[in-house]
Structures are given as structure tokens and as C-alpha cells.
PDB file of C-alpha atoms in Angstrom:
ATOM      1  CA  UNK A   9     -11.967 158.136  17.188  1.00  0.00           C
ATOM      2  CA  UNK A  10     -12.491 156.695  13.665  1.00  0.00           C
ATOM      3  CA  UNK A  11     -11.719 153.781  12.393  1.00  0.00           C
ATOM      4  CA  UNK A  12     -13.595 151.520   9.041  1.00  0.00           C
ATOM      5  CA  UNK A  13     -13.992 148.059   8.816  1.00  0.00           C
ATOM      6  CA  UNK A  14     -13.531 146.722   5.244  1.00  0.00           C
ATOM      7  CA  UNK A  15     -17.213 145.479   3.555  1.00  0.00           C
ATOM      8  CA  UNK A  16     -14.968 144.642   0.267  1.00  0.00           C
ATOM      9  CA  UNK A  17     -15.628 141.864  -1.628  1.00  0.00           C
ATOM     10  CA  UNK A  18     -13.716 140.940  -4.336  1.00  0.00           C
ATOM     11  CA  UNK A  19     -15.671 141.505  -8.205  1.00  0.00           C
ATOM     12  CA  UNK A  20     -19.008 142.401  -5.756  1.00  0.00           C
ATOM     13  CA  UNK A  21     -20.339 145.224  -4.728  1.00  0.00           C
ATOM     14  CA  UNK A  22     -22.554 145.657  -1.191  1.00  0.00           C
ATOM     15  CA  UNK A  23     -26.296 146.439  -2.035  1.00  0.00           C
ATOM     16  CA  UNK A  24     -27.575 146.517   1.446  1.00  0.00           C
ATOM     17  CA  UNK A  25     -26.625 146.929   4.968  1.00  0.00           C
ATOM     18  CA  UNK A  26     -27.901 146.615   8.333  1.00  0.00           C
ATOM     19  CA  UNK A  27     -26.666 147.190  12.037  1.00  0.00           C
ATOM     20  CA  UNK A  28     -27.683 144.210  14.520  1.00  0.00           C
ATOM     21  CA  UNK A  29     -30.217 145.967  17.272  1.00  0.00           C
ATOM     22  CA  UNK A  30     -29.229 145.741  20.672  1.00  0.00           C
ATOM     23  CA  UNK A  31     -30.755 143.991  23.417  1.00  0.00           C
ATOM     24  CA  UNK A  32     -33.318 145.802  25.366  1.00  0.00           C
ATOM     25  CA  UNK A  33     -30.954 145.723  28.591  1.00  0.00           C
ATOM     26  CA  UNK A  34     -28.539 147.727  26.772  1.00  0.00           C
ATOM     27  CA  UNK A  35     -30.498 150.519  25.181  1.00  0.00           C
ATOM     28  CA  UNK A  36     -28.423 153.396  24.084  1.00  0.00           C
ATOM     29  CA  UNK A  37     -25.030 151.090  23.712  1.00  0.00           C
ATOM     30  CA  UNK A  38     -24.066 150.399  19.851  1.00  0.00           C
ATOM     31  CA  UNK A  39     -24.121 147.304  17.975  1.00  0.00           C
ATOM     32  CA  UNK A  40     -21.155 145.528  17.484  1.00  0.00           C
ATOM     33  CA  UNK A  41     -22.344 143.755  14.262  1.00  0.00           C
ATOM     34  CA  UNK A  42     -23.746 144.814  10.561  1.00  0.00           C
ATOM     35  CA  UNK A  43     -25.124 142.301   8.274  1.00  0.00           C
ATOM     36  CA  UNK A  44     -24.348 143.047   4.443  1.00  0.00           C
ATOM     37  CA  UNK A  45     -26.034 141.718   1.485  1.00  0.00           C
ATOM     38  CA  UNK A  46     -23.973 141.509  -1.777  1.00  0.00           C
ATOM     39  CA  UNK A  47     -24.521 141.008  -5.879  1.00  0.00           C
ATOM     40  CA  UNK A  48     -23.465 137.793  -5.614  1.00  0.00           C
ATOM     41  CA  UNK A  49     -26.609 136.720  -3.180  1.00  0.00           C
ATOM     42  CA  UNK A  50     -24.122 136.536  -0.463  1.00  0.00           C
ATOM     43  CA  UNK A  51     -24.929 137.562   3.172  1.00  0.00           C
ATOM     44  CA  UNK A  52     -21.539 138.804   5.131  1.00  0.00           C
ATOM     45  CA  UNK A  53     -21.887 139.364   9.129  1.00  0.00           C
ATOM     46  CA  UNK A  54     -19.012 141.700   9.945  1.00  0.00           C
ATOM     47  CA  UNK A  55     -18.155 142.286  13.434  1.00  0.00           C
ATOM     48  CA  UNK A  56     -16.896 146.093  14.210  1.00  0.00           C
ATOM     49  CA  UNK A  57     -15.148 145.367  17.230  1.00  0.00           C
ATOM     50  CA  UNK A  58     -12.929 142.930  15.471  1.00  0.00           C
ATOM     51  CA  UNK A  59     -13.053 144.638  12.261  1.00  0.00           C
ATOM     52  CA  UNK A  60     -13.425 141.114  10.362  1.00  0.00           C
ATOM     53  CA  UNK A  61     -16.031 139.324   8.713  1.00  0.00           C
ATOM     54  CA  UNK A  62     -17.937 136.398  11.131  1.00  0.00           C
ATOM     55  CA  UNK A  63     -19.761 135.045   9.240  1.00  0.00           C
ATOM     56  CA  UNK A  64     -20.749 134.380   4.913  1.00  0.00           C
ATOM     57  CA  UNK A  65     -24.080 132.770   3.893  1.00  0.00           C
ATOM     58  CA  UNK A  66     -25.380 132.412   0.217  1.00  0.00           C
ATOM     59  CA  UNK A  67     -29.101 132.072   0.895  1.00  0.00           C
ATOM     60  CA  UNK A  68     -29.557 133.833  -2.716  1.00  0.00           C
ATOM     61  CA  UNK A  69     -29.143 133.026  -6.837  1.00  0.00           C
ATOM     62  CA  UNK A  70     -29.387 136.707  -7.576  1.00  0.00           C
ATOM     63  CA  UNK A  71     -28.220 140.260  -6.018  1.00  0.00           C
ATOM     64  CA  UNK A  72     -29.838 141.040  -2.839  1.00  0.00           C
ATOM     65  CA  UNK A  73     -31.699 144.560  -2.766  1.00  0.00           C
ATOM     66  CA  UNK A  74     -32.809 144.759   0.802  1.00  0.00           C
ATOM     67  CA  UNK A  75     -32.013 143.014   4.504  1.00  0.00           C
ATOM     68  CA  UNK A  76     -32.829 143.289   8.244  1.00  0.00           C
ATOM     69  CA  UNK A  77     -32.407 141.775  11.339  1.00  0.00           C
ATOM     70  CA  UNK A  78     -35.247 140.216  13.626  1.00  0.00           C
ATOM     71  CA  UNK A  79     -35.809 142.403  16.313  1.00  0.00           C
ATOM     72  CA  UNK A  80     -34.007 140.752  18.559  1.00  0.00           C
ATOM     73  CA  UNK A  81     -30.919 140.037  16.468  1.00  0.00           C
ATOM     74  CA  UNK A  82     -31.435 136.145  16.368  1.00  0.00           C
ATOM     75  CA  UNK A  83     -32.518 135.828  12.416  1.00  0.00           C
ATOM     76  CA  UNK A  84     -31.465 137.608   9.233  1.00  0.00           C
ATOM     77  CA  UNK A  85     -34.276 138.628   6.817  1.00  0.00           C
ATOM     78  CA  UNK A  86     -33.156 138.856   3.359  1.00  0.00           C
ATOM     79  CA  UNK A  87     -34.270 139.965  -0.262  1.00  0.00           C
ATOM     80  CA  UNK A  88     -33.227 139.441  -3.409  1.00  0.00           C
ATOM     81  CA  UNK A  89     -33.763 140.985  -7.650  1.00  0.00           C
ATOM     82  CA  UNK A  90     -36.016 138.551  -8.117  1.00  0.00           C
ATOM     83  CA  UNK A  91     -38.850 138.942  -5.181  1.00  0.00           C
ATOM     84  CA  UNK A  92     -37.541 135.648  -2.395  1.00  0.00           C
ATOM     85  CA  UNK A  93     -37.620 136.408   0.429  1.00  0.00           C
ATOM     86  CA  UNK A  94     -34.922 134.412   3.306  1.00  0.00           C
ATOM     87  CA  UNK A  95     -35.045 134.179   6.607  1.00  0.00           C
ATOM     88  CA  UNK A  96     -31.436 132.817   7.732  1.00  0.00           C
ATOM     89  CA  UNK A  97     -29.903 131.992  11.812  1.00  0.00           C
ATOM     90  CA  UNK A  98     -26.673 133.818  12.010  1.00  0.00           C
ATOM     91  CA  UNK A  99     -25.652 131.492  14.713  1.00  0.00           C
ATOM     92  CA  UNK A 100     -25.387 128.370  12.247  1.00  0.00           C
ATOM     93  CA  UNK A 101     -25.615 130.102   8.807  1.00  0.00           C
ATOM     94  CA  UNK A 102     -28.185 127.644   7.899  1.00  0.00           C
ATOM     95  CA  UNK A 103     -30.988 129.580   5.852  1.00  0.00           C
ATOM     96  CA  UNK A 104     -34.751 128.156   7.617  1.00  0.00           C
ATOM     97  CA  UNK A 105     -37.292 129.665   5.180  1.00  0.00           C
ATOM     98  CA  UNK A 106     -37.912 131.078   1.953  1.00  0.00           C
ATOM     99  CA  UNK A 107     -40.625 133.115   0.946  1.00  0.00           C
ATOM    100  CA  UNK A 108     -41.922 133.439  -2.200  1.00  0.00           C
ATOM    101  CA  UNK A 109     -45.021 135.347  -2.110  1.00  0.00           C
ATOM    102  CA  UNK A 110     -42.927 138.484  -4.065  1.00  0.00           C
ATOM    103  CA  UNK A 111     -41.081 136.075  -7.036  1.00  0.00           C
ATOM    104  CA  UNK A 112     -40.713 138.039 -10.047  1.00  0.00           C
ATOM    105  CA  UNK A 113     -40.340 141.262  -8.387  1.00  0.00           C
ATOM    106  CA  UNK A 114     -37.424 142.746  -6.963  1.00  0.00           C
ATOM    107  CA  UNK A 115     -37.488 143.446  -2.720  1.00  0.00           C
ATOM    108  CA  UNK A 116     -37.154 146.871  -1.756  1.00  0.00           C
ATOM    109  CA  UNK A 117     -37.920 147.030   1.901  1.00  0.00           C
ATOM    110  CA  UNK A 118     -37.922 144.818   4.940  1.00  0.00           C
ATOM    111  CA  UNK A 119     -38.503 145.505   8.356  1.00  0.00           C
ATOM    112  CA  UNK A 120     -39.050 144.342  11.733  1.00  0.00           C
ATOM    113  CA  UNK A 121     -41.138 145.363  14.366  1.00  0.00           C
ATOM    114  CA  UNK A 122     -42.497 144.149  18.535  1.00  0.00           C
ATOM    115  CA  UNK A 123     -45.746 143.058  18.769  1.00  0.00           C
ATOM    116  CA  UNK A 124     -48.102 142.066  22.021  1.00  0.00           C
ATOM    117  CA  UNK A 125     -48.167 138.617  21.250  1.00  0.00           C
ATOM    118  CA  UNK A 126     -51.861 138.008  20.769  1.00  0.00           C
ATOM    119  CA  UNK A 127     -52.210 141.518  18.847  1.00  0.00           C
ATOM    120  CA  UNK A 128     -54.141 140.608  15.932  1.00  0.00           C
ATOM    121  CA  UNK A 129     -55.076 137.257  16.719  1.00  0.00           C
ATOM    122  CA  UNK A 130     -52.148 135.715  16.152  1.00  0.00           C
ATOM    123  CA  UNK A 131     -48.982 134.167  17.833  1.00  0.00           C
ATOM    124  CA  UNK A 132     -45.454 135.913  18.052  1.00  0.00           C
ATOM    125  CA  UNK A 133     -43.909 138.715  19.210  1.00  0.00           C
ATOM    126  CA  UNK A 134     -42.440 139.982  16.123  1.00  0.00           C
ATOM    127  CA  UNK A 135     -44.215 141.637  13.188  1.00  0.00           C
ATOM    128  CA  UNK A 136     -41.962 142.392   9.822  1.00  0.00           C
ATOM    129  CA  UNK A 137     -43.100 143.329   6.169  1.00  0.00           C
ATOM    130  CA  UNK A 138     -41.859 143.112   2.953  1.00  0.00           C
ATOM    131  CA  UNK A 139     -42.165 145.392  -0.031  1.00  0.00           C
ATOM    132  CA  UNK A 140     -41.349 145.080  -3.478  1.00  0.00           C
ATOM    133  CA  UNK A 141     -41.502 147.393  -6.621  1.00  0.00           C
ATOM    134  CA  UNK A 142     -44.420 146.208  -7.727  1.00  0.00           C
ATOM    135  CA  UNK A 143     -46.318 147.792  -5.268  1.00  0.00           C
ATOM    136  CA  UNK A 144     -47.312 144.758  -3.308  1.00  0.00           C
ATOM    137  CA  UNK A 145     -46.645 145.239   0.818  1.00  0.00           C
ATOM    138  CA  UNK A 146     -46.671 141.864   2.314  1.00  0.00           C
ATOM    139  CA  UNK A 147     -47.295 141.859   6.287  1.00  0.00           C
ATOM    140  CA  UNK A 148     -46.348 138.968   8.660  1.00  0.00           C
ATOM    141  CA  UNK A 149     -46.430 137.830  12.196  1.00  0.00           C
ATOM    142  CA  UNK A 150     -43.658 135.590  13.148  1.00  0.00           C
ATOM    143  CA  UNK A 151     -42.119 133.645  16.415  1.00  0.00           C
ATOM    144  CA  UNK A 152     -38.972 132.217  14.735  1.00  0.00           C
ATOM    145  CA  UNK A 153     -38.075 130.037  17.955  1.00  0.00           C
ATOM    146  CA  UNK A 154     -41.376 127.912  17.437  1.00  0.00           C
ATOM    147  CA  UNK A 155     -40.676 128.007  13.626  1.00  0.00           C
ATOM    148  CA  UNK A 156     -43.930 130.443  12.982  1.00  0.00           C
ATOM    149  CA  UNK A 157     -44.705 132.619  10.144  1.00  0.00           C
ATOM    150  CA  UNK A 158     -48.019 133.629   9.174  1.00  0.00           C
ATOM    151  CA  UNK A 159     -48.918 135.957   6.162  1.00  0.00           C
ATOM    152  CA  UNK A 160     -50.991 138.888   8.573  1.00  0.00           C
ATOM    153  CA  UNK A 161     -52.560 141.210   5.299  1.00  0.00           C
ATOM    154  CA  UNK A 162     -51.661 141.178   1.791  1.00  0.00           C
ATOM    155  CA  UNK A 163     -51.354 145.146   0.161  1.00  0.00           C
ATOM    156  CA  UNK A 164     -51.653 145.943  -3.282  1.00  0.00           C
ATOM    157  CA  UNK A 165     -51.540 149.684  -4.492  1.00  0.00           C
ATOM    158  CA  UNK A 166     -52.878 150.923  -7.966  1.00  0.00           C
ATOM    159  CA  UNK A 167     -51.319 152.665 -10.202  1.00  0.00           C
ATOM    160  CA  UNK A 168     -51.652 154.308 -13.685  1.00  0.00           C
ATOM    161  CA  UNK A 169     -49.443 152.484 -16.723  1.00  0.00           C
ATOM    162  CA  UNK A 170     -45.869 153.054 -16.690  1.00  0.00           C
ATOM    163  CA  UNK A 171     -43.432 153.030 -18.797  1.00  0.00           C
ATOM    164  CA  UNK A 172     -42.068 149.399 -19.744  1.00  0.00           C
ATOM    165  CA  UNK A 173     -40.615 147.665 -17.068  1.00  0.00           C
ATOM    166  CA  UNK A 174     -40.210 148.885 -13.238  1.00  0.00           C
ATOM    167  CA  UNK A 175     -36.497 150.697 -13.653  1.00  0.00           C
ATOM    168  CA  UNK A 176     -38.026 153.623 -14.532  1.00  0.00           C
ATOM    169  CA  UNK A 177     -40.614 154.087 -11.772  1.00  0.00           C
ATOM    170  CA  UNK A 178     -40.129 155.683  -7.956  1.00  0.00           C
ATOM    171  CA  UNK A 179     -39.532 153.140  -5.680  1.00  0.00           C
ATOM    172  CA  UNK A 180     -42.421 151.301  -3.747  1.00  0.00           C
ATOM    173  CA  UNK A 181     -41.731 151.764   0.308  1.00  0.00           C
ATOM    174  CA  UNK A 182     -43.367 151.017   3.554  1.00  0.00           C
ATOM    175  CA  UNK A 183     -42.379 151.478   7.032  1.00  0.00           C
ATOM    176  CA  UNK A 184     -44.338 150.687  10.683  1.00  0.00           C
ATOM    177  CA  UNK A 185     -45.454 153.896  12.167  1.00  0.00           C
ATOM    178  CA  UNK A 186     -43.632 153.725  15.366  1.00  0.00           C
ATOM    179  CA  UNK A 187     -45.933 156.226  17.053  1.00  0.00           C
ATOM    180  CA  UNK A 188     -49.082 154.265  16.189  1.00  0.00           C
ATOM    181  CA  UNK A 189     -49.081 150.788  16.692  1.00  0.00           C
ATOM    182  CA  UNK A 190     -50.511 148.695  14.232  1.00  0.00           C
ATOM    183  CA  UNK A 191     -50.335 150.952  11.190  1.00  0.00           C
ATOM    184  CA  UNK A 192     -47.758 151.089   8.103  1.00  0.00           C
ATOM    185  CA  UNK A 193     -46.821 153.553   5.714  1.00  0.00           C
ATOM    186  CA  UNK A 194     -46.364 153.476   2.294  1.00  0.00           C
ATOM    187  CA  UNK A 195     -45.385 155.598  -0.356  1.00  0.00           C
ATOM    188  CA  UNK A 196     -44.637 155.434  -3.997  1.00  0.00           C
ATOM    189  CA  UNK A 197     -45.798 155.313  -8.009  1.00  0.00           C
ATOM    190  CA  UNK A 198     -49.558 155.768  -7.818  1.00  0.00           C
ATOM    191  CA  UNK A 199     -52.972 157.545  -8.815  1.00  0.00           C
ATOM    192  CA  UNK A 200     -51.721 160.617  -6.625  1.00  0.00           C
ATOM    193  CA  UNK A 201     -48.669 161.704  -4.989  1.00  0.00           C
ATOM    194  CA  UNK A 202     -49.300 161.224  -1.387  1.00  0.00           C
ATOM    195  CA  UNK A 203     -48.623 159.388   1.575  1.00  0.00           C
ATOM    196  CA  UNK A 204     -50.788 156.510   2.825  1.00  0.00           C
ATOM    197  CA  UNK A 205     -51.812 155.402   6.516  1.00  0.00           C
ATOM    198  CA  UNK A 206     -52.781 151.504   6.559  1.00  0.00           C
ATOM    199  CA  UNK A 207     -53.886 150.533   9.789  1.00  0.00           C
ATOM    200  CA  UNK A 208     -53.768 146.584   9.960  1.00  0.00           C
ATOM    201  CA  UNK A 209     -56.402 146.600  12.536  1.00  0.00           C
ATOM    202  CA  UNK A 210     -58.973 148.515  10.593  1.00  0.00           C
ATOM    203  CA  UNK A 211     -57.786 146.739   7.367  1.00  0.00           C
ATOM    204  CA  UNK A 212     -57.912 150.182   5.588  1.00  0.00           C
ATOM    205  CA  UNK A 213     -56.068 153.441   4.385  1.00  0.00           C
ATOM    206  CA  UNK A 214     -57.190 155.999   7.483  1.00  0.00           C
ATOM    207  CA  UNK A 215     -55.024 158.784   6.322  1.00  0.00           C
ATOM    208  CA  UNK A 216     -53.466 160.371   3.281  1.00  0.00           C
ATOM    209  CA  UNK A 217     -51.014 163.087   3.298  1.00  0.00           C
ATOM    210  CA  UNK A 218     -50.192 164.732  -0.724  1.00  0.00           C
ATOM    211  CA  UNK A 219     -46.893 165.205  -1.417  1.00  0.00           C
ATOM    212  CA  UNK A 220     -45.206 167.667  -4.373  1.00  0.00           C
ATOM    213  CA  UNK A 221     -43.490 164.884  -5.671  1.00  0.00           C
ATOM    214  CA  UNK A 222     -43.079 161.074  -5.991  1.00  0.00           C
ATOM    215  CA  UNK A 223     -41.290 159.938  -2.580  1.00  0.00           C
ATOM    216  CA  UNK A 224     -37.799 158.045  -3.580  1.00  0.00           C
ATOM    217  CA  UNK A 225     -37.087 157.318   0.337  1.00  0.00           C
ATOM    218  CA  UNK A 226     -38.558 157.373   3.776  1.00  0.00           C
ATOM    219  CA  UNK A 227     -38.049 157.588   7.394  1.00  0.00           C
ATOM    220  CA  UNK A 228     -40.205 157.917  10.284  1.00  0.00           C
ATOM    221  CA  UNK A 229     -38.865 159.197  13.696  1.00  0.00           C
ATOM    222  CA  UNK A 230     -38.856 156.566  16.413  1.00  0.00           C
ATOM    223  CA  UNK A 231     -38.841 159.256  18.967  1.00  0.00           C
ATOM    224  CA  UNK A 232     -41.538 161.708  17.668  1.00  0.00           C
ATOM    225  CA  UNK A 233     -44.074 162.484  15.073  1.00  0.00           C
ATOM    226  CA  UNK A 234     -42.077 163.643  12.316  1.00  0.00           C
ATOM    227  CA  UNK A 235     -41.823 161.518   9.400  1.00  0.00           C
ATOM    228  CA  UNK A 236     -39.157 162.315   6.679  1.00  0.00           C
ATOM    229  CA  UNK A 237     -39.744 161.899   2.569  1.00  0.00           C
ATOM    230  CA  UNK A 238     -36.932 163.082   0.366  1.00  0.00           C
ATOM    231  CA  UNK A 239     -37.490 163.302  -3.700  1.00  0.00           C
ATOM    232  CA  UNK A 240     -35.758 163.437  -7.255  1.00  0.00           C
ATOM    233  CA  UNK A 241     -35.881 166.847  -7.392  1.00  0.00           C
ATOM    234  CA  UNK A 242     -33.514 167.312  -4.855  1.00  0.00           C
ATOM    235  CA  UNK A 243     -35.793 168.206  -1.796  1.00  0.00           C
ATOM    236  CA  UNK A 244     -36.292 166.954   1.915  1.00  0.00           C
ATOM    237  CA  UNK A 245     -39.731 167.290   3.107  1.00  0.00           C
ATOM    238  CA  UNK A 246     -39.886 167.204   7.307  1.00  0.00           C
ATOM    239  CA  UNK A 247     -43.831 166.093   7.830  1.00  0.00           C
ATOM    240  CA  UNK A 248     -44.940 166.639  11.605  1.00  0.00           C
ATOM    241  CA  UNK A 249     -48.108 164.150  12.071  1.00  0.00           C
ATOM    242  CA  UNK A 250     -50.647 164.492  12.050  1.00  0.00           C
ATOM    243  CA  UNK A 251     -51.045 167.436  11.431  1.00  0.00           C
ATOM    244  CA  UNK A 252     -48.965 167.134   7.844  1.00  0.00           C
ATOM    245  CA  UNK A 253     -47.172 170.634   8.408  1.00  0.00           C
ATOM    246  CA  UNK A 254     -43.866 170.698   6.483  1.00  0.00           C
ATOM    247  CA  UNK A 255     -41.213 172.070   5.572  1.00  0.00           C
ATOM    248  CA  UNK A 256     -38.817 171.573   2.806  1.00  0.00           C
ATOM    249  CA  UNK A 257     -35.065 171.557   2.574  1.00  0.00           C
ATOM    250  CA  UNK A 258     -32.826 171.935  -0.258  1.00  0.00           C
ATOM    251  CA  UNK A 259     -29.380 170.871  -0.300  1.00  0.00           C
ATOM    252  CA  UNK A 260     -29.037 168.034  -2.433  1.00  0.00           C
ATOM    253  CA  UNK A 261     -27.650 167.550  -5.717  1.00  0.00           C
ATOM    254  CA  UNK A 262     -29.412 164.645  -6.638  1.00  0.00           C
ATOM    255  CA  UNK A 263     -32.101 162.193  -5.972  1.00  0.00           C
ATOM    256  CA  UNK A 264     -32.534 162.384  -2.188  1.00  0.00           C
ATOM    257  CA  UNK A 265     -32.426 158.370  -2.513  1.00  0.00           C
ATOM    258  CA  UNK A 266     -31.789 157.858   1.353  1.00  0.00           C
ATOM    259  CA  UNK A 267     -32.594 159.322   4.357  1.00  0.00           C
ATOM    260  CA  UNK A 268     -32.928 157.272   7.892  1.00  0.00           C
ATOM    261  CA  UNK A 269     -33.783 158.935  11.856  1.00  0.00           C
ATOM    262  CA  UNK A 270     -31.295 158.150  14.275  1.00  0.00           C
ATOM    263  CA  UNK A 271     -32.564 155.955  17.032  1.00  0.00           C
ATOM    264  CA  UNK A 272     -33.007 159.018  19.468  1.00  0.00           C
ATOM    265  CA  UNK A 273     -35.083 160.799  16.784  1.00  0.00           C
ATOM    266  CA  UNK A 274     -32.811 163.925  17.089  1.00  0.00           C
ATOM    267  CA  UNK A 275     -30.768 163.846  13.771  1.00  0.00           C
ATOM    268  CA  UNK A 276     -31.570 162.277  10.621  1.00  0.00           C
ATOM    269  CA  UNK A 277     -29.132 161.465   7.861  1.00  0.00           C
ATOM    270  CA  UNK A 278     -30.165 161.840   3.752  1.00  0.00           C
ATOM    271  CA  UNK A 279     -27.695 160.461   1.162  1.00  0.00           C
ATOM    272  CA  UNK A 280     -28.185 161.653  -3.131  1.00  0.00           C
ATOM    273  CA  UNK A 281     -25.255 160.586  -5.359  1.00  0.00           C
ATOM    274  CA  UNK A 282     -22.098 162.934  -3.854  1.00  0.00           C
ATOM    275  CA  UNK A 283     -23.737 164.015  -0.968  1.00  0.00           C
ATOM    276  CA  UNK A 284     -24.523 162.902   2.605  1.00  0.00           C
ATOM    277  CA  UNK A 285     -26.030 165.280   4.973  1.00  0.00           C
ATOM    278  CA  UNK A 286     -27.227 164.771   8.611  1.00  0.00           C
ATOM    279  CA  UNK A 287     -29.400 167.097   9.980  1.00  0.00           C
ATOM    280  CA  UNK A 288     -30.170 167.870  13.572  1.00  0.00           C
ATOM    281  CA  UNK A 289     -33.906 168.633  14.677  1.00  0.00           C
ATOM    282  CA  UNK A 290     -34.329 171.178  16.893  1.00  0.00           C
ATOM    283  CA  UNK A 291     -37.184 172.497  19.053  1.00  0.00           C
ATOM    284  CA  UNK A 292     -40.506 170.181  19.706  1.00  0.00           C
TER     285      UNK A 292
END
């Protein structure tokens, strides 16, 4: 059974989108809520079981380019065009912090993940990062109940000159490595096409993995090894770490500008201009 709950907003558009997680006691069940970040710097909760919005927050001057929930659905993370960062309760629509540590560059990624809550040295049991297209990966460790947020490790990448301005450059994208605690990935405009292995422990880069091409998106599987890059030139690379074996898929007709595992690690969708695909992984 299908049915589509309305994300339209009068003279805006939706730049971002992301599903509430679900409580750890209901594993497997789906989220009845998606948070949506607009043009307008708007935040819209929408639930799906009453197909209306909940709840509208403005927590931004600008567009919004990226969003995420707290791991345990109790705090919105939000990023605009130009580089703040807000952390917002969806229970009172009150926004509680604003980061600035990216101003003057747009957001591109955020993301949550568990943490022991001494691991590293510090208190929480959250860790989320936030990337923008300047290349800079900001980590943090967080306990949003006690009102913490501490700045973990600070990444900046090198590259060679670009052309003027960032519109013309791959994007700049990071993601926890959910089968090694501790460590991020990050991909995008550089000295060398390749994927890089930070581990936040060691404070270092402790692999690289080249790629053909300048990665526009990312995904690693939550259930195995495989980690998924797609390009401009209309490829899907499948990576199996660490081991790096691959194997490309064609398919696209465009810039493979999304592609994201499905919780159970068996399918993964990719998205280019007219064309959504989801895959299914077979075999180990």
C-alpha cells in the first residue's frame, strides 16, 4: 500500500530530508516522522501516520543544505548556505545552540552516531560531525540532556586551486565507519582521488583507497563492509573493505549525486537527475 504525504511548501522548495530513528526497543519498525529542511531556513516535522505537518521551526536566515536527527530522535541538527550549524528540540521548537565553527561555508553533511560514554575522554553518548564544502570535517561529542557539546578533532583536507568559488568543485563528504568504531570517512576535491580512513583515536589518516573519479556521494553499509561511492560520470563503485575490491555499475544518466544503504545493509538506493535505482546485494 502507497500512499505520500505532502512536503509542499508554498514559493520553497525542500533541500534536505531526514527520517526520525527509532528507539532501540523497536528495531526493525519504521519511523513515523521525517524532518525537512527548506530554502526559506525553515525546519518542517511531518508526521507519516497523520500525513500532516507537526511541527515548523525557522532556526535559519538562509537555505538549509543538510539535517539529521540525534540518535535518539530528541534534537534536530541543522545546516544552512552559509556554514551555522543548529541544534533545535522538536518537542518545544525552541532552537538551543548554534554553531559557528563552519560560517562562510555552506554544510554538506551531518551525522549522528553512539558512543561509550567515556570513549575518547569525554562525556556523552552521542558523537555527530559536520562537513562543509570547504573541506573542513568538524567532529563533536555531545549529551544534549546536560546541555554538552564539545568540539572532539578539527579536519582540514588539502587541495590543489580550483576554479573560483566552490560551485564548481565535487562535494566534500564524511561519514562514521559503522564497522570500525571511532573512524570517519571522507571523500572529495583533493591532491588525489581516493578515499580516506581518519581514525579519531589515532588522530590520523590509516587508510586510503584511489578511486577513478572524484566521489559526488557516499554510503557505507551499516550491516557489512561494503561502502558505496557513486560519480559524475555516471558510475557506482561497490568497495568491499578492506580489502578495496570493486566493482562498478553503470546505469545512470547523470551525476550519481545520491546513493544511501538501507538499514539492513541488503539494498542500497542511488538517485542522478531522472533516475532512481535501488539495488539489492547479493551473496557475502
Amino acid at each position: 500500500l502507497l500512499f505520500t504525504v505532502s512536503l509542499l511548501v508554498a514559493l520553497q522548495s525542500c533541500q534536505c530530508l531526514a527520517w526520525k530513528p527509532c528507539p532501540v526497543v523497536g528495531w526493525g519498525a519504521e519511523s513515523q516522522q521525517v524532518v525537512a529542511g527548506y530554502s526559506d531556513g525553515t525546519v518542517r516535522v511531518f508526521s507519516i501516520s497523520r500525513t500532516e505537518m507537526e511541527l515548523k521551526m525557522h532556526p535559519h536566515a538562509v537555505a538549509l543544505t543538510a539535517i539529521a536527527y540525534s540518535t535518539d530522535g530528541e534534537m534536530i541538527l541543522s545546516g544552512g548556505k552559509d556554514g551555522l550549524v543548529a541544534v533545535s528540540s522538536p518537542h518545544t521548537g525552541m532552537t538551543i545552540r548554534i554553531l559557528a565553527e563552519h560560517k562562510g561555508s555552506p554544510i554538506s553533511v551531518l551525522q549522528c552516531t553512539r558512543k561509550e560514554y567515556r570513549d575518547f575522554g569525554v562525556e556523552g553518548g552521542e558523537l555527530w560531525l559536520a562537513t562543509s564544502s570547504d573541506r573542513r570535517v568538524s567532529v563533536w561529542a555531545s549529551d544534549w540532556l546536560k546541555d554538552k557539546c564539545e568540539l572532539l578533532d578539527w579536519l582540514s583536507f588539502p587541495a590543489p586551486a580550483g576554479p573560483e568559488g566552490l560551485g564548481g568543485l565535487p562535494p566534500s563528504l564524511a561519514a562514521f565507519c559503522p564497522w570500525e568504531p571511532g573512524t570517519l570517512v571522507y571523500v572529495g576535491f583533493g591532491t588525489q582521488k581516493e578515499a580516506l580512513f581518519y581514525s579519531l583515536h589515532k588522530k590520523q589518516v590509516v587508510k586510503k583507497i584511489p578511486l577513478p573519479y572524484f566521489a559526488t556521494s557516499l554510503s557505507l553499509s551499516p550491516a557489512a563492509r561494503f561502502m558505496a561511492v557513486g560519480f559524475s560520470e555516471r558510475l557506482l563503485r561497490l568497495l568491499r573493505c578492506p580489502t578495496s575490491d570493486a566493482q562498478d555499475y553503470a546505469g545512470h544518466d547523470d551525476t550519481v549525486h545520491l546513493c544511501r544503504f538501507a538499514p539492513s545493509g541488503r539494498c542500497l538506493l542511488t538517485a542522478s537527475h531522472s533516475a532512481v535505482l535501488l539495488w539489492e546485494l547479493t551473496g557475502s
